[in-house]
CSV table of C-alpha atoms in Angstrom, one decimal:
chain,number,residue,atom,x,y,z
A,1,UNK,CA,0.4,-0.2,-0.1
A,2,UNK,CA,1.1,3.6,-0.2
A,3,UNK,CA,1.6,4.9,2.5
A,4,UNK,CA,-0.2,8.8,3.0
A,5,UNK,CA,1.5,11.2,4.3
A,6,UNK,CA,-0.1,14.1,7.0
A,7,UNK,CA,0.3,17.2,5.0
A,8,UNK,CA,2.7,19.9,6.4
A,9,UNK,CA,1.7,23.4,5.8
A,10,UNK,CA,4.8,26.6,6.1
A,11,UNK,CA,4.2,30.0,7.1
A,12,UNK,CA,6.2,31.8,4.7
A,13,UNK,CA,6.9,35.1,4.0
A,14,UNK,CA,7.9,36.8,0.7
A,15,UNK,CA,10.1,39.0,-0.6
A,16,UNK,CA,8.4,42.4,0.3
A,17,UNK,CA,6.2,40.9,3.1
A,18,UNK,CA,8.0,43.1,6.3
A,19,UNK,CA,7.9,46.1,3.8
A,20,UNK,CA,4.1,45.8,2.7
A,21,UNK,CA,3.8,45.1,7.1
A,22,UNK,CA,5.7,48.3,7.7
A,23,UNK,CA,3.6,50.3,5.2
A,24,UNK,CA,-0.1,49.1,6.7
A,25,UNK,CA,1.4,49.8,10.0
A,26,UNK,CA,1.8,53.1,9.3
A,27,UNK,CA,-0.8,53.9,7.8
A,28,UNK,CA,-3.6,52.6,10.4
A,29,UNK,CA,-0.9,54.5,13.3
A,30,UNK,CA,-1.5,57.5,11.1
A,31,UNK,CA,-5.3,58.0,12.4
A,32,UNK,CA,-6.4,59.1,8.9
A,33,UNK,CA,-9.4,57.2,7.7
A,34,UNK,CA,-9.0,58.3,3.8
A,35,UNK,CA,-6.1,55.7,3.4
A,36,UNK,CA,-7.0,52.1,2.0
A,37,UNK,CA,-4.7,49.1,2.8
A,38,UNK,CA,-4.2,45.7,3.4
A,39,UNK,CA,-3.3,44.6,7.2
A,40,UNK,CA,-0.9,42.6,7.4
A,41,UNK,CA,-0.1,39.1,8.3
A,42,UNK,CA,0.3,38.0,12.0
A,43,UNK,CA,3.9,36.7,11.1
A,44,UNK,CA,4.7,39.6,9.0
A,45,UNK,CA,3.7,42.1,11.5
A,46,UNK,CA,5.9,40.7,14.6
A,47,UNK,CA,8.3,39.5,12.1
A,48,UNK,CA,8.5,43.3,11.1
A,49,UNK,CA,8.0,44.7,14.6
A,50,UNK,CA,11.1,42.3,16.0
A,51,UNK,CA,13.4,43.3,12.8
A,52,UNK,CA,16.4,45.8,14.2
A,53,UNK,CA,16.6,49.2,12.9
A,54,UNK,CA,20.3,48.0,11.4
A,55,UNK,CA,19.1,44.5,10.3
A,56,UNK,CA,16.6,46.8,7.5
A,57,UNK,CA,17.7,47.6,3.9
A,58,UNK,CA,18.1,51.4,4.9
A,59,UNK,CA,20.2,51.6,7.6
A,60,UNK,CA,23.5,53.5,6.4
A,61,UNK,CA,25.8,50.7,5.5
A,62,UNK,CA,28.9,53.0,6.3
A,63,UNK,CA,28.2,55.7,10.0
A,64,UNK,CA,30.3,58.7,9.5
A,65,UNK,CA,31.4,60.1,12.8
A,66,UNK,CA,28.6,62.4,13.7
A,67,UNK,CA,26.2,61.4,11.5
A,68,UNK,CA,22.4,61.2,12.3
A,69,UNK,CA,21.3,58.4,14.3
A,70,UNK,CA,18.6,56.7,11.7
A,71,UNK,CA,16.9,56.3,15.2
A,72,UNK,CA,16.2,59.3,15.4
A,73,UNK,CA,15.6,60.3,11.9
A,74,UNK,CA,13.2,63.6,11.4
A,75,UNK,CA,11.8,65.7,8.3
A,76,UNK,CA,12.9,69.6,9.3
A,77,UNK,CA,8.9,69.3,9.8
A,78,UNK,CA,9.3,67.1,12.7
A,79,UNK,CA,8.0,64.4,11.1
A,80,UNK,CA,8.9,61.2,12.0
A,81,UNK,CA,10.9,58.9,8.8
A,82,UNK,CA,11.0,55.2,10.0
A,83,UNK,CA,14.3,52.8,8.3
A,84,UNK,CA,13.1,51.3,5.1
A,85,UNK,CA,13.4,47.8,4.5
A,86,UNK,CA,14.0,48.2,0.8
A,87,UNK,CA,16.6,50.8,-0.6
A,88,UNK,CA,16.9,52.5,-4.1
A,89,UNK,CA,19.6,50.5,-5.8
A,90,UNK,CA,21.8,54.3,-6.5
A,91,UNK,CA,21.9,55.3,-2.9
A,92,UNK,CA,25.5,55.7,-1.8
A,93,UNK,CA,26.6,53.7,1.6
A,94,UNK,CA,26.7,56.3,4.3
A,95,UNK,CA,23.4,57.6,3.0
A,96,UNK,CA,19.9,56.1,4.2
A,97,UNK,CA,16.5,55.4,3.3
A,98,UNK,CA,13.3,55.5,5.3
A,99,UNK,CA,9.4,56.1,4.7
A,100,UNK,CA,6.9,58.7,6.7
A,101,UNK,CA,3.2,59.0,6.8
A,102,UNK,CA,1.5,62.0,4.6
A,103,UNK,CA,-0.2,64.9,5.9
A,104,UNK,CA,-3.8,64.9,4.7
A,105,UNK,CA,-4.4,67.9,2.8
A,106,UNK,CA,-7.0,69.4,0.7
A,107,UNK,CA,-6.0,67.8,-2.3
A,108,UNK,CA,-5.2,64.8,-1.1
A,109,UNK,CA,-7.2,62.1,-2.5
A,110,UNK,CA,-6.8,59.1,-0.1
A,111,UNK,CA,-6.9,55.9,-1.3
A,112,UNK,CA,-4.2,53.5,-1.3
A,113,UNK,CA,-1.4,56.1,-0.9
A,114,UNK,CA,-0.5,58.0,2.1
A,115,UNK,CA,3.1,57.5,2.9
A,116,UNK,CA,6.7,59.0,0.7
A,117,UNK,CA,10.1,56.9,0.2
A,118,UNK,CA,12.9,59.2,1.6
A,119,UNK,CA,16.4,59.3,1.4
A,120,UNK,CA,18.1,60.9,4.2
A,121,UNK,CA,21.5,62.2,3.7
A,122,UNK,CA,24.4,61.5,7.1
A,123,UNK,CA,23.3,64.1,8.4
A,124,UNK,CA,20.0,63.4,8.4
A,125,UNK,CA,18.7,66.1,5.5
A,126,UNK,CA,15.2,64.6,3.8
A,127,UNK,CA,15.2,64.1,0.3
A,128,UNK,CA,12.1,63.5,-1.7
A,129,UNK,CA,14.1,62.5,-4.9
A,130,UNK,CA,17.5,61.4,-6.6
A,131,UNK,CA,17.8,65.0,-8.3
A,132,UNK,CA,17.6,66.5,-5.1
A,133,UNK,CA,19.9,64.3,-3.0
A,134,UNK,CA,22.3,64.4,-5.3
A,135,UNK,CA,22.5,68.3,-5.9
A,136,UNK,CA,22.6,68.5,-2.0
A,137,UNK,CA,25.9,65.6,-2.5
A,138,UNK,CA,27.3,68.0,-5.2
A,139,UNK,CA,27.5,64.6,-7.4
A,140,UNK,CA,25.5,62.5,-9.5
A,141,UNK,CA,24.8,58.6,-7.8
A,142,UNK,CA,24.5,55.2,-10.1
A,143,UNK,CA,24.5,51.7,-9.4
A,144,UNK,CA,28.6,51.6,-8.5
A,145,UNK,CA,27.4,53.6,-5.8
A,146,UNK,CA,24.7,51.3,-4.6
A,147,UNK,CA,25.9,48.1,-5.2
A,148,UNK,CA,26.8,47.4,-1.6
A,149,UNK,CA,23.9,48.0,-0.9
A,150,UNK,CA,21.7,45.9,-3.0
A,151,UNK,CA,24.1,42.9,-2.3
A,152,UNK,CA,23.3,44.0,2.0
A,153,UNK,CA,19.5,44.5,1.0
A,154,UNK,CA,19.3,40.6,-0.7
A,155,UNK,CA,21.1,39.3,1.8
A,156,UNK,CA,19.0,40.0,4.7
A,157,UNK,CA,15.6,40.0,2.6
A,158,UNK,CA,16.9,36.1,2.6
A,159,UNK,CA,17.6,35.6,6.4
A,160,UNK,CA,14.4,37.8,7.0
A,161,UNK,CA,11.5,35.6,4.7
A,162,UNK,CA,13.0,32.7,6.6
A,163,UNK,CA,10.2,31.1,9.2
A,164,UNK,CA,11.1,28.9,12.2
A,165,UNK,CA,9.2,25.8,11.2
A,166,UNK,CA,11.1,26.5,7.4
A,167,UNK,CA,13.2,23.5,7.9
A,168,UNK,CA,15.0,20.5,6.8
A,169,UNK,CA,12.7,18.6,9.5
A,170,UNK,CA,9.4,20.2,7.7
A,171,UNK,CA,10.9,18.3,4.4
A,172,UNK,CA,11.5,15.2,5.9
A,173,UNK,CA,8.3,14.9,7.1
A,174,UNK,CA,7.2,14.3,3.2
A,175,UNK,CA,9.4,12.1,2.9
A,176,UNK,CA,8.5,8.0,2.9
A,177,UNK,CA,10.6,5.8,5.5
A,178,UNK,CA,11.8,4.4,2.3
A,179,UNK,CA,13.0,7.5,0.8
A,180,UNK,CA,14.9,8.7,3.7
A,181,UNK,CA,17.0,5.7,3.2
A,182,UNK,CA,18.0,6.0,-0.3
A,183,UNK,CA,18.8,10.2,0.6
A,184,UNK,CA,22.8,10.6,-0.6
A,185,UNK,CA,25.3,11.9,2.5
A,186,UNK,CA,26.0,16.0,2.9
A,187,UNK,CA,29.1,15.1,2.0
A,188,UNK,CA,28.3,13.7,-2.1
A,189,UNK,CA,25.9,16.9,-2.7
A,190,UNK,CA,28.0,19.8,-4.4
A,191,UNK,CA,26.3,23.0,-4.9
A,192,UNK,CA,27.2,25.8,-7.6
A,193,UNK,CA,26.2,29.3,-6.9
A,194,UNK,CA,27.6,31.8,-10.0
A,195,UNK,CA,29.7,35.2,-8.7
A,196,UNK,CA,27.5,38.4,-8.6
A,197,UNK,CA,29.8,40.0,-10.0
A,198,UNK,CA,28.9,38.3,-13.8
A,199,UNK,CA,25.6,39.9,-13.1
A,200,UNK,CA,24.4,43.0,-15.2
A,201,UNK,CA,21.4,44.1,-13.5
A,202,UNK,CA,20.3,45.6,-9.6
A,203,UNK,CA,17.9,42.9,-9.1
A,204,UNK,CA,20.0,39.8,-10.8
A,205,UNK,CA,22.8,40.7,-7.9
A,206,UNK,CA,19.5,40.6,-5.0
A,207,UNK,CA,18.7,37.3,-6.6
A,208,UNK,CA,21.9,35.6,-6.5
A,209,UNK,CA,22.7,37.2,-3.1
A,210,UNK,CA,19.6,35.6,-1.8
A,211,UNK,CA,20.4,31.9,-2.7
A,212,UNK,CA,23.9,32.9,-0.5
A,213,UNK,CA,22.1,33.6,2.3
A,214,UNK,CA,19.6,30.8,1.8
A,215,UNK,CA,22.6,28.3,1.7
A,216,UNK,CA,24.4,29.8,4.7
A,217,UNK,CA,21.2,29.6,6.7
A,218,UNK,CA,21.8,25.7,5.9
A,219,UNK,CA,25.2,25.4,6.7
A,220,UNK,CA,26.8,25.5,3.5
A,221,UNK,CA,29.6,28.1,3.5
A,222,UNK,CA,31.1,29.5,-0.1
A,223,UNK,CA,34.8,29.3,-0.7
């Protein structure tokens, strides 16, 4: 007889789940009744709130001496800016990215809006557009400026979307005793990850870094 296996249901987070949870939380906290948003899952909301600011993609990779503490980011009008989970592909290592809620005005249309993504200089200045940030810095920003940042975002995503029950143990429960007996030894398995430097787009770099993060979590160390 063929053995029937009980289905193992895993709770999973997807890439972008924590950022969506952050946005939903900001909109709910704003108290604005004109904004539309989907409430984040309890898993995403909990994971988002438990993630330290330093482990979010928008946190500066390098903190210069005297730079503004990201935990205290604010606009010039005193609006709180929260460290984002995402990061623009061109953003320099010593800059950061945050999100803020917008004020309701007579021109506000509500709906799915209500938040701004902003770029924070080391000094703590807030910018809403790339060209304004470049004008402040006195130079242009490009993919080379944000390369390390994109690798870090991908690495963090790879770590953060994993759940406690997303393990080998869960997978092995799906196999029969016969199938488990025929599994190869770990030493018989060999993997290859293509170097991120061989990619040509920010998204491809992030994809490779996420694969490496998954391997490291499983105990596989690249050489």
